[in-house]
Structures are given as C-alpha cells and as structure tokens.
Amino acid sequence: MPTLDVPEERLRKFKYRGKDASMRRQQRMAVSLELRKARKDEQTLKRRNIIDSCPDPASEKPTKEMPVSLTLGEIIKGVNSSDPVLCFQATQAARKMLSQERNPPLKLVVEAGLIPRLVEFLKLSFYPCLQFEAAWALTNIASGTSEQTRAVVEGGAIQPLVELLSSPSVTVCEQAVWALGNIAGDGPEFRDIVISSNAIPHLLALISSTIPIAFLRNITWTLSNLCRNKNPYPCEKAVQQMLPILFYLLQQQDREILSDTCWALSYLTDGCNERIGQVVNTGVLPRLVELMTSSELSVLTPSLRTVGNIVTGTDQQTQMAIDAGMLKVLPQLLRHAKPAIQKEAAWALSNVAAGPRQHIQLLIAHDILPPLVALLKNGEFKVQKEAVWTVANFTTGANLDQLIQLVHSGVLEPLVNLLTVPDVKIVLIILDIFAYILQAAEKLSEKENLCLLIEELGGIDRIEALQLHENRQIGQTALNIIEKHFGEEEDEGIILLDQLLDQDNEIVNASQKTSKAPRLL
C-alpha cells in the first residue's frame, strides 16, 4: 500500500506509523487530552464528611453534656484546655462548624491555629471520641483548597493518621482512612508522603470479608487516590502493593466500590506500556470487559476508560483486550444513548484500528463498521471526531480487501459531509483518507468507479471548494487530490488554479511581513 504524503507532525498522531512505541502512544494520547480533561472530575478528588452521626458506643462518650454550638473564640479556648471533656466539646463544635454544607469556615479554622492541637488529639488513644472528632475535623479541612490541605500536612497529621489505621475503634480508623484519602487526593506531592508513611500496608490489612460495606467503600476510594496523578506516577512498589487488592475489589458487586476500583485502574494504565503491563498481568481484563456492559454509568465509564488506556499499549496488550471480549462489547457502546460513552468507545476503537491488519480484520468480523458509520452520520461532533480518527487509522493500516469493505460500509458519504466542518485538523484527516482510498482504488483498477461514487456524493464539489480554503495546507491537499485523481475531468481547473496561486502569493507576501501562520495541530 503506498504511503500518504502527509506532514510528519500529523503522521505522529497515528499510533503505529513509523515511530517508536513511546512516541506513538504519547502523541495519540495528546490528541485525546480533551477527552480526559472533559471528565477529569467524574471521580471525586476530596470529600467532606457532613453526616452528623454518633461514632462510638455509649461507653466511649464523654460524661458531660455537649453544647449545641460554640463561637470560634470559645472553640479556641476549649481546644487549648487541659480538661479532656472541654477539649472534646470544643473539637466537636469545630467539627460541626466545618461540616456545614454551605461555606464551611475552613480558612478561619486554619488561621485560628487549631490544626496543631487537633493533631495532638489524634494521639490520645485513651480518648477515642476525641480522636474521632479531631480526625473528622482534619478530614474536612483537608477537603478544602491545596493550601488548606498543606496546612494539615505541615501540621504533622499524616503519621498520626496512619497510626490510627490500627485503632481498635472502627469509626476512628475509618475517619483516618477518609482523612488520608483527602490528603492523597490533593496531588502527587502529598500522595507520595502518605505512601512513604507506610499507609498502604495498614490500609490493606483492614480489608476482610467481614468489613462493613461503608468502610470498604472508603478504603477503596482512598486507594484510588493513592493511584491517582502521573507527574510523577506513584512508585512501583506502591503499585505492586495495591494491584492484588484492586483485583480483589474488582470482584465485588457494590457499585461504589467497583467505580472507584475501575478509576484506580484507569489511573494506573494511563502511562507507559510497562505500567499498562503491570495491570494487565494481574488478569483484570475479563472482569473489566464484563463491567463495560454495566447499566451503571459510574461503573461503565471508568471500566471503558481503563480498557481504552490498555489498547493504547503494545499490540500484545491490545490483543489481550480483544481476547477478553472488548470487541463484542464495543458495538453496543457505539450505540449507547450517552454521547460521552460513544466518544470513549470510539476513542478505544481508534487505537485498535491503529494496530496490525489482523486487528483490523477483527473489527470487520465483529461488525463494528455499521455503528461506526452511524456515528459519522448522526453523532455529536465530538463523537464524529473520534470516529474520523478510527477511519483514518483503519485506512492507513488496512490491506486492499479491508479497504474495499470499508468503502462498502458506506463510510464515504458522511466523510464527504464532514468536509465542511470548521475543524482544520479533521478536514485534513478526511482529505488524507480520500487520497489514500483513491490510491488503493488505482491499484485495483477501480479508480474510475470510485471517482464516480465520490462525485455522486458531492465529494468532488466539496474538495474543489476546499482548494480556496483559508488554511493553506487544506487548500494544497485538496488541490493535490483534484490534480492527481480528478484533474482530467475538470474544465474549470485552470481558472481555479490561477485563483489559488494568486491567493497563495498574497498569503506568502503577508506571512513574510507578519511571520505568523495558523497553527494546524
């Protein structure tokens, strides 16, 4: 198959076109940055505990009646008291203040200097109720801005919180898990401090078949935050510690646990092929593919994201996803009612299509072309863009027979219609697709028939019009296609070419003066 004469910078956007694996993957992932940014907040980074519940048995409660509320000044005085009961009352009042649903005074509490004293309370094992209230207050402070989380960390809270993971009080232990989850969720710096404080083994030791479901949800969420962020990624030791328990959690039936576990795996696979391999080698793929059929969006979305990440890896890793059944599920996801799921599915499909010809053949065998063409015709534009990438990768990797099947699927009509979109990059990709298919048709002595089909679809008129596009690269690409494949039929081509050359001269002269040009990619 002849190679398209396309700019190297655009060629690098394809996963498997003459580059080393890391560059291929990096560039294709960059194309999907918008996909990731659009949904980066689907899993909550931090959470405040606003449920006012009594944590421990009556025997653990202070003996004095607790006031309903205290002023901030009274709270400051109380937490600095030597009386444990007054300390408890003041700390509980601070916690309640920090737990109000709207506009909790996190900044005021931090500026009041309460954090060091709250951290001291974490160490008072004889007063589990006080430990609980202090941990809860610190949890809510850490749910705030990065500056407020930093105040908790610099106040020395992490190590005492890790030690509370061994507390005999389940509620104290669970609140410590929550607080550490908020701290880790702030970013890689604090995540790594939590990891280096030996939190992971303590977290894993808490998981058993008898653990309350709410507690297990909190642990799973905290583990997902310990997997989160990639600048830098969590250290390999931490990942190896967490992967077996993530595999275990993936077998659960609870929706929240499954969602957070899948998000954790999506973070761990959003990296180099070696990191993808660490996850794939645990054997999670069959279960992930099964979860891609979930009716719960909170489970479907991260499981699909994780499998999509995996197929950005090596051919072998992609093959493992195919063997797990992903191509059996993708057609129904391309037809999903939610455009966001359609887009994720098309993105995953584009990377399968970027693989070897046997993978392309499997796409055909699983009847993926009809729903793909339907998306090109009727999908939202953000979905159509991913579908165009899929067709482009398919086209540049397919053999002649596979290209024939692509044309027979009806893909040309929606591609012609998309030539009028205002997205320069997408128009360039579609022009390249046409050029590539026309070259293939020439090899098969079918070029005349293909040209007639493109003409019937209005493609020649659209490509001709693009010769005068304001973007020079689009204009030149369209001109090349007309000259090479349709030039002998065009009586008006000379006039159009003269117009184009005049326009080009004006643009060149202008660019020499301004040193500016449109950024294409």
PDB file of N, CA and C in Angstrom, residues 365-440:
ATOM      1  N   ALA A 365     -14.915  -8.334  11.440  1.00  0.00           N
ATOM      2  CA  ALA A 365     -15.608  -9.570  11.822  1.00  0.00           C
ATOM      3  C   ALA A 365     -16.632  -9.340  12.928  1.00  0.00           C
ATOM      4  N   HIS A 366     -16.368  -8.367  13.797  1.00  0.00           N
ATOM      5  CA  HIS A 366     -17.305  -8.076  14.884  1.00  0.00           C
ATOM      6  C   HIS A 366     -18.355  -7.044  14.476  1.00  0.00           C
ATOM      7  N   ASP A 367     -18.429  -6.763  13.175  1.00  0.00           N
ATOM      8  CA  ASP A 367     -19.483  -5.904  12.626  1.00  0.00           C
ATOM      9  C   ASP A 367     -19.497  -4.513  13.265  1.00  0.00           C
ATOM     10  N   ILE A 368     -18.300  -3.954  13.412  1.00  0.00           N
ATOM     11  CA  ILE A 368     -18.181  -2.655  14.049  1.00  0.00           C
ATOM     12  C   ILE A 368     -18.353  -1.512  13.050  1.00  0.00           C
ATOM     13  N   LEU A 369     -18.183  -1.787  11.753  1.00  0.00           N
ATOM     14  CA  LEU A 369     -18.280  -0.709  10.771  1.00  0.00           C
ATOM     15  C   LEU A 369     -19.665  -0.057  10.712  1.00  0.00           C
ATOM     16  N   PRO A 370     -20.772  -0.809  10.762  1.00  0.00           N
ATOM     17  CA  PRO A 370     -22.087  -0.143  10.695  1.00  0.00           C
ATOM     18  C   PRO A 370     -22.325   0.877  11.806  1.00  0.00           C
ATOM     19  N   PRO A 371     -22.100   0.529  13.091  1.00  0.00           N
ATOM     20  CA  PRO A 371     -22.312   1.570  14.112  1.00  0.00           C
ATOM     21  C   PRO A 371     -21.313   2.718  14.003  1.00  0.00           C
ATOM     22  N   LEU A 372     -20.118   2.428  13.494  1.00  0.00           N
ATOM     23  CA  LEU A 372     -19.135   3.490  13.300  1.00  0.00           C
ATOM     24  C   LEU A 372     -19.619   4.479  12.244  1.00  0.00           C
ATOM     25  N   VAL A 373     -20.138   3.959  11.132  1.00  0.00           N
ATOM     26  CA  VAL A 373     -20.676   4.825  10.075  1.00  0.00           C
ATOM     27  C   VAL A 373     -21.875   5.613  10.593  1.00  0.00           C
ATOM     28  N   ALA A 374     -22.680   4.981  11.430  1.00  0.00           N
ATOM     29  CA  ALA A 374     -23.845   5.679  12.001  1.00  0.00           C
ATOM     30  C   ALA A 374     -23.405   6.867  12.853  1.00  0.00           C
ATOM     31  N   LEU A 375     -22.314   6.708  13.586  1.00  0.00           N
ATOM     32  CA  LEU A 375     -21.798   7.824  14.382  1.00  0.00           C
ATOM     33  C   LEU A 375     -21.276   8.941  13.486  1.00  0.00           C
ATOM     34  N   LEU A 376     -20.612   8.572  12.408  1.00  0.00           N
ATOM     35  CA  LEU A 376     -20.117   9.580  11.466  1.00  0.00           C
ATOM     36  C   LEU A 376     -21.278  10.374  10.876  1.00  0.00           C
ATOM     37  N   LYS A 377     -22.401   9.715  10.699  1.00  0.00           N
ATOM     38  CA  LYS A 377     -23.566  10.380  10.113  1.00  0.00           C
ATOM     39  C   LYS A 377     -24.324  11.217  11.127  1.00  0.00           C
ATOM     40  N   ASN A 378     -24.567  10.652  12.294  1.00  0.00           N
ATOM     41  CA  ASN A 378     -25.541  11.249  13.200  1.00  0.00           C
ATOM     42  C   ASN A 378     -25.007  11.623  14.575  1.00  0.00           C
ATOM     43  N   GLY A 379     -23.760  11.290  14.873  1.00  0.00           N
ATOM     44  CA  GLY A 379     -23.234  11.558  16.207  1.00  0.00           C
ATOM     45  C   GLY A 379     -22.967  13.036  16.436  1.00  0.00           C
ATOM     46  N   GLU A 380     -22.822  13.399  17.717  1.00  0.00           N
ATOM     47  CA  GLU A 380     -22.372  14.749  18.025  1.00  0.00           C
ATOM     48  C   GLU A 380     -20.964  14.937  17.470  1.00  0.00           C
ATOM     49  N   PHE A 381     -20.590  16.177  17.207  1.00  0.00           N
ATOM     50  CA  PHE A 381     -19.318  16.405  16.535  1.00  0.00           C
ATOM     51  C   PHE A 381     -18.137  15.855  17.328  1.00  0.00           C
ATOM     52  N   LYS A 382     -18.175  15.950  18.657  1.00  0.00           N
ATOM     53  CA  LYS A 382     -17.063  15.424  19.453  1.00  0.00           C
ATOM     54  C   LYS A 382     -16.930  13.908  19.273  1.00  0.00           C
ATOM     55  N   VAL A 383     -18.044  13.246  19.013  1.00  0.00           N
ATOM     56  CA  VAL A 383     -18.020  11.803  18.750  1.00  0.00           C
ATOM     57  C   VAL A 383     -17.560  11.552  17.312  1.00  0.00           C
ATOM     58  N   GLN A 384     -18.048  12.357  16.383  1.00  0.00           N
ATOM     59  CA  GLN A 384     -17.642  12.209  14.986  1.00  0.00           C
ATOM     60  C   GLN A 384     -16.134  12.344  14.828  1.00  0.00           C
ATOM     61  N   LYS A 385     -15.523  13.236  15.588  1.00  0.00           N
ATOM     62  CA  LYS A 385     -14.075  13.420  15.500  1.00  0.00           C
ATOM     63  C   LYS A 385     -13.328  12.127  15.843  1.00  0.00           C
ATOM     64  N   GLU A 386     -13.758  11.462  16.911  1.00  0.00           N
ATOM     65  CA  GLU A 386     -13.108  10.198  17.276  1.00  0.00           C
ATOM     66  C   GLU A 386     -13.377   9.122  16.224  1.00  0.00           C
ATOM     67  N   ALA A 387     -14.580   9.149  15.659  1.00  0.00           N
ATOM     68  CA  ALA A 387     -14.903   8.186  14.604  1.00  0.00           C
ATOM     69  C   ALA A 387     -14.037   8.425  13.369  1.00  0.00           C
ATOM     70  N   VAL A 388     -13.771   9.696  13.054  1.00  0.00           N
ATOM     71  CA  VAL A 388     -12.885  10.007  11.924  1.00  0.00           C
ATOM     72  C   VAL A 388     -11.486   9.455  12.189  1.00  0.00           C
ATOM     73  N   TRP A 389     -10.996   9.609  13.413  1.00  0.00           N
ATOM     74  CA  TRP A 389      -9.691   9.040  13.754  1.00  0.00           C
ATOM     75  C   TRP A 389      -9.686   7.519  13.546  1.00  0.00           C
ATOM     76  N   THR A 390     -10.776   6.882  13.912  1.00  0.00           N
ATOM     77  CA  THR A 390     -10.861   5.430  13.732  1.00  0.00           C
ATOM     78  C   THR A 390     -10.753   5.065  12.257  1.00  0.00           C
ATOM     79  N   VAL A 391     -11.496   5.782  11.409  1.00  0.00           N
ATOM     80  CA  VAL A 391     -11.445   5.511   9.966  1.00  0.00           C
ATOM     81  C   VAL A 391     -10.044   5.792   9.423  1.00  0.00           C
ATOM     82  N   ALA A 392      -9.422   6.856   9.904  1.00  0.00           N
ATOM     83  CA  ALA A 392      -8.078   7.193   9.428  1.00  0.00           C
ATOM     84  C   ALA A 392      -7.078   6.100   9.782  1.00  0.00           C
ATOM     85  N   ASN A 393      -7.132   5.632  11.030  1.00  0.00           N
ATOM     86  CA  ASN A 393      -6.213   4.564  11.434  1.00  0.00           C
ATOM     87  C   ASN A 393      -6.500   3.275  10.678  1.00  0.00           C
ATOM     88  N   PHE A 394      -7.766   2.983  10.504  1.00  0.00           N
ATOM     89  CA  PHE A 394      -8.180   1.803   9.723  1.00  0.00           C
ATOM     90  C   PHE A 394      -7.617   1.912   8.311  1.00  0.00           C
ATOM     91  N   THR A 395      -7.787   3.060   7.685  1.00  0.00           N
ATOM     92  CA  THR A 395      -7.388   3.241   6.291  1.00  0.00           C
ATOM     93  C   THR A 395      -5.894   3.070   6.095  1.00  0.00           C
ATOM     94  N   THR A 396      -5.098   3.667   6.964  1.00  0.00           N
ATOM     95  CA  THR A 396      -3.654   3.621   6.768  1.00  0.00           C
ATOM     96  C   THR A 396      -3.041   2.272   7.116  1.00  0.00           C
ATOM     97  N   GLY A 397      -3.796   1.413   7.802  1.00  0.00           N
ATOM     98  CA  GLY A 397      -3.254   0.107   8.156  1.00  0.00           C
ATOM     99  C   GLY A 397      -3.865  -1.064   7.420  1.00  0.00           C
ATOM    100  N   ALA A 398      -4.947  -0.820   6.682  1.00  0.00           N
ATOM    101  CA  ALA A 398      -5.706  -1.914   6.077  1.00  0.00           C
ATOM    102  C   ALA A 398      -5.057  -2.416   4.790  1.00  0.00           C
ATOM    103  N   ASN A 399      -5.362  -3.655   4.447  1.00  0.00           N
ATOM    104  CA  ASN A 399      -4.993  -4.150   3.121  1.00  0.00           C
ATOM    105  C   ASN A 399      -6.102  -3.775   2.134  1.00  0.00           C
ATOM    106  N   LEU A 400      -5.906  -4.135   0.887  1.00  0.00           N
ATOM    107  CA  LEU A 400      -6.854  -3.709  -0.148  1.00  0.00           C
ATOM    108  C   LEU A 400      -8.247  -4.273   0.082  1.00  0.00           C
ATOM    109  N   ASP A 401      -8.332  -5.549   0.452  1.00  0.00           N
ATOM    110  CA  ASP A 401      -9.646  -6.148   0.693  1.00  0.00           C
ATOM    111  C   ASP A 401     -10.371  -5.449   1.841  1.00  0.00           C
ATOM    112  N   GLN A 402      -9.630  -5.100   2.882  1.00  0.00           N
ATOM    113  CA  GLN A 402     -10.240  -4.416   4.020  1.00  0.00           C
ATOM    114  C   GLN A 402     -10.714  -3.018   3.644  1.00  0.00           C
ATOM    115  N   LEU A 403      -9.951  -2.351   2.784  1.00  0.00           N
ATOM    116  CA  LEU A 403     -10.377  -1.030   2.312  1.00  0.00           C
ATOM    117  C   LEU A 403     -11.658  -1.118   1.487  1.00  0.00           C
ATOM    118  N   ILE A 404     -11.766  -2.171   0.688  1.00  0.00           N
ATOM    119  CA  ILE A 404     -12.997  -2.375  -0.098  1.00  0.00           C
ATOM    120  C   ILE A 404     -14.195  -2.512   0.837  1.00  0.00           C
ATOM    121  N   GLN A 405     -14.028  -3.283   1.905  1.00  0.00           N
ATOM    122  CA  GLN A 405     -15.119  -3.459   2.860  1.00  0.00           C
ATOM    123  C   GLN A 405     -15.453  -2.145   3.568  1.00  0.00           C
ATOM    124  N   LEU A 406     -14.433  -1.342   3.819  1.00  0.00           N
ATOM    125  CA  LEU A 406     -14.671  -0.033   4.420  1.00  0.00           C
ATOM    126  C   LEU A 406     -15.524   0.836   3.499  1.00  0.00           C
ATOM    127  N   VAL A 407     -15.183   0.870   2.222  1.00  0.00           N
ATOM    128  CA  VAL A 407     -15.954   1.667   1.254  1.00  0.00           C
ATOM    129  C   VAL A 407     -17.377   1.134   1.147  1.00  0.00           C
ATOM    130  N   HIS A 408     -17.524  -0.174   1.120  1.00  0.00           N
ATOM    131  CA  HIS A 408     -18.854  -0.783   1.002  1.00  0.00           C
ATOM    132  C   HIS A 408     -19.707  -0.534   2.245  1.00  0.00           C
ATOM    133  N   SER A 409     -19.074  -0.183   3.349  1.00  0.00           N
ATOM    134  CA  SER A 409     -19.841   0.065   4.576  1.00  0.00           C
ATOM    135  C   SER A 409     -20.597   1.389   4.517  1.00  0.00           C
ATOM    136  N   GLY A 410     -20.316   2.202   3.514  1.00  0.00           N
ATOM    137  CA  GLY A 410     -20.999   3.485   3.379  1.00  0.00           C
ATOM    138  C   GLY A 410     -20.285   4.638   4.058  1.00  0.00           C
ATOM    139  N   VAL A 411     -18.983   4.480   4.292  1.00  0.00           N
ATOM    140  CA  VAL A 411     -18.260   5.476   5.053  1.00  0.00           C
ATOM    141  C   VAL A 411     -18.022   6.772   4.278  1.00  0.00           C
ATOM    142  N   LEU A 412     -18.045   6.703   2.944  1.00  0.00           N
ATOM    143  CA  LEU A 412     -17.661   7.880   2.162  1.00  0.00           C
ATOM    144  C   LEU A 412     -18.669   9.027   2.289  1.00  0.00           C
ATOM    145  N   GLU A 413     -19.942   8.711   2.308  1.00  0.00           N
ATOM    146  CA  GLU A 413     -20.945   9.773   2.359  1.00  0.00           C
ATOM    147  C   GLU A 413     -20.799  10.666   3.584  1.00  0.00           C
ATOM    148  N   PRO A 414     -20.737  10.106   4.817  1.00  0.00           N
ATOM    149  CA  PRO A 414     -20.570  11.003   5.964  1.00  0.00           C
ATOM    150  C   PRO A 414     -19.232  11.725   5.961  1.00  0.00           C
ATOM    151  N   LEU A 415     -18.192  11.101   5.400  1.00  0.00           N
ATOM    152  CA  LEU A 415     -16.907  11.789   5.318  1.00  0.00           C
ATOM    153  C   LEU A 415     -17.000  13.006   4.396  1.00  0.00           C
ATOM    154  N   VAL A 416     -17.704  12.848   3.280  1.00  0.00           N
ATOM    155  CA  VAL A 416     -17.914  13.980   2.375  1.00  0.00           C
ATOM    156  C   VAL A 416     -18.642  15.108   3.109  1.00  0.00           C
ATOM    157  N   ASN A 417     -19.663  14.746   3.860  1.00  0.00           N
ATOM    158  CA  ASN A 417     -20.445  15.762   4.568  1.00  0.00           C
ATOM    159  C   ASN A 417     -19.614  16.489   5.634  1.00  0.00           C
ATOM    160  N   LEU A 418     -18.648  15.787   6.216  1.00  0.00           N
ATOM    161  CA  LEU A 418     -17.826  16.385   7.264  1.00  0.00           C
ATOM    162  C   LEU A 418     -16.724  17.284   6.709  1.00  0.00           C
ATOM    163  N   LEU A 419     -16.584  17.328   5.391  1.00  0.00           N
ATOM    164  CA  LEU A 419     -15.572  18.217   4.800  1.00  0.00           C
ATOM    165  C   LEU A 419     -15.901  19.691   5.002  1.00  0.00           C
ATOM    166  N   THR A 420     -17.101  19.981   5.438  1.00  0.00           N
ATOM    167  CA  THR A 420     -17.491  21.388   5.627  1.00  0.00           C
ATOM    168  C   THR A 420     -17.355  21.846   7.074  1.00  0.00           C
ATOM    169  N   VAL A 421     -16.890  20.983   7.965  1.00  0.00           N
ATOM    170  CA  VAL A 421     -16.800  21.374   9.373  1.00  0.00           C
ATOM    171  C   VAL A 421     -15.674  22.395   9.551  1.00  0.00           C
ATOM    172  N   PRO A 422     -15.731  23.218  10.586  1.00  0.00           N
ATOM    173  CA  PRO A 422     -14.714  24.257  10.774  1.00  0.00           C
ATOM    174  C   PRO A 422     -13.442  23.777  11.463  1.00  0.00           C
ATOM    175  N   ASP A 423     -13.327  22.473  11.694  1.00  0.00           N
ATOM    176  CA  ASP A 423     -12.156  21.916  12.372  1.00  0.00           C
ATOM    177  C   ASP A 423     -11.080  21.573  11.341  1.00  0.00           C
ATOM    178  N   VAL A 424      -9.996  22.351  11.313  1.00  0.00           N
ATOM    179  CA  VAL A 424      -8.941  22.184  10.299  1.00  0.00           C
ATOM    180  C   VAL A 424      -8.337  20.788  10.353  1.00  0.00           C
ATOM    181  N   LYS A 425      -8.028  20.333  11.532  1.00  0.00           N
ATOM    182  CA  LYS A 425      -7.372  19.038  11.677  1.00  0.00           C
ATOM    183  C   LYS A 425      -8.235  17.903  11.126  1.00  0.00           C
ATOM    184  N   ILE A 426      -9.514  17.933  11.443  1.00  0.00           N
ATOM    185  CA  ILE A 426     -10.414  16.875  10.982  1.00  0.00           C
ATOM    186  C   ILE A 426     -10.556  16.917   9.465  1.00  0.00           C
ATOM    187  N   VAL A 427     -10.663  18.103   8.882  1.00  0.00           N
ATOM    188  CA  VAL A 427     -10.761  18.211   7.420  1.00  0.00           C
ATOM    189  C   VAL A 427      -9.502  17.642   6.760  1.00  0.00           C
ATOM    190  N   LEU A 428      -8.345  17.949   7.319  1.00  0.00           N
ATOM    191  CA  LEU A 428      -7.090  17.411   6.770  1.00  0.00           C
ATOM    192  C   LEU A 428      -7.056  15.888   6.846  1.00  0.00           C
ATOM    193  N   ILE A 429      -7.502  15.350   7.960  1.00  0.00           N
ATOM    194  CA  ILE A 429      -7.515  13.890   8.104  1.00  0.00           C
ATOM    195  C   ILE A 429      -8.445  13.266   7.070  1.00  0.00           C
ATOM    196  N   ILE A 430      -9.624  13.857   6.880  1.00  0.00           N
ATOM    197  CA  ILE A 430     -10.578  13.300   5.913  1.00  0.00           C
ATOM    198  C   ILE A 430     -10.013  13.378   4.495  1.00  0.00           C
ATOM    199  N   LEU A 431      -9.380  14.464   4.155  1.00  0.00           N
ATOM    200  CA  LEU A 431      -8.744  14.558   2.825  1.00  0.00           C
ATOM    201  C   LEU A 431      -7.690  13.468   2.649  1.00  0.00           C
ATOM    202  N   ASP A 432      -6.926  13.219   3.693  1.00  0.00           N
ATOM    203  CA  ASP A 432      -5.935  12.142   3.616  1.00  0.00           C
ATOM    204  C   ASP A 432      -6.597  10.776   3.416  1.00  0.00           C
ATOM    205  N   ILE A 433      -7.728  10.589   4.078  1.00  0.00           N
ATOM    206  CA  ILE A 433      -8.459   9.320   3.909  1.00  0.00           C
ATOM    207  C   ILE A 433      -8.867   9.150   2.445  1.00  0.00           C
ATOM    208  N   PHE A 434      -9.418  10.206   1.870  1.00  0.00           N
ATOM    209  CA  PHE A 434      -9.818  10.127   0.464  1.00  0.00           C
ATOM    210  C   PHE A 434      -8.613   9.858  -0.435  1.00  0.00           C
ATOM    211  N   ALA A 435      -7.519  10.547  -0.188  1.00  0.00           N
ATOM    212  CA  ALA A 435      -6.325  10.339  -1.013  1.00  0.00           C
ATOM    213  C   ALA A 435      -5.840   8.900  -0.911  1.00  0.00           C
ATOM    214  N   TYR A 436      -5.871   8.367   0.281  1.00  0.00           N
ATOM    215  CA  TYR A 436      -5.388   7.001   0.492  1.00  0.00           C
ATOM    216  C   TYR A 436      -6.291   5.984  -0.210  1.00  0.00           C
ATOM    217  N   ILE A 437      -7.606   6.161  -0.057  1.00  0.00           N
ATOM    218  CA  ILE A 437      -8.543   5.220  -0.685  1.00  0.00           C
ATOM    219  C   ILE A 437      -8.463   5.324  -2.209  1.00  0.00           C
ATOM    220  N   LEU A 438      -8.288   6.527  -2.724  1.00  0.00           N
ATOM    221  CA  LEU A 438      -8.153   6.688  -4.187  1.00  0.00           C
ATOM    222  C   LEU A 438      -6.893   6.005  -4.698  1.00  0.00           C
ATOM    223  N   GLN A 439      -5.801   6.096  -3.946  1.00  0.00           N
ATOM    224  CA  GLN A 439      -4.582   5.394  -4.350  1.00  0.00           C
ATOM    225  C   GLN A 439      -4.798   3.887  -4.371  1.00  0.00           C
ATOM    226  N   ALA A 440      -5.523   3.386  -3.364  1.00  0.00           N
ATOM    227  CA  ALA A 440      -5.810   1.950  -3.321  1.00  0.00           C
ATOM    228  C   ALA A 440      -6.688   1.536  -4.499  1.00  0.00           C
TER     229      ALA A 440
END
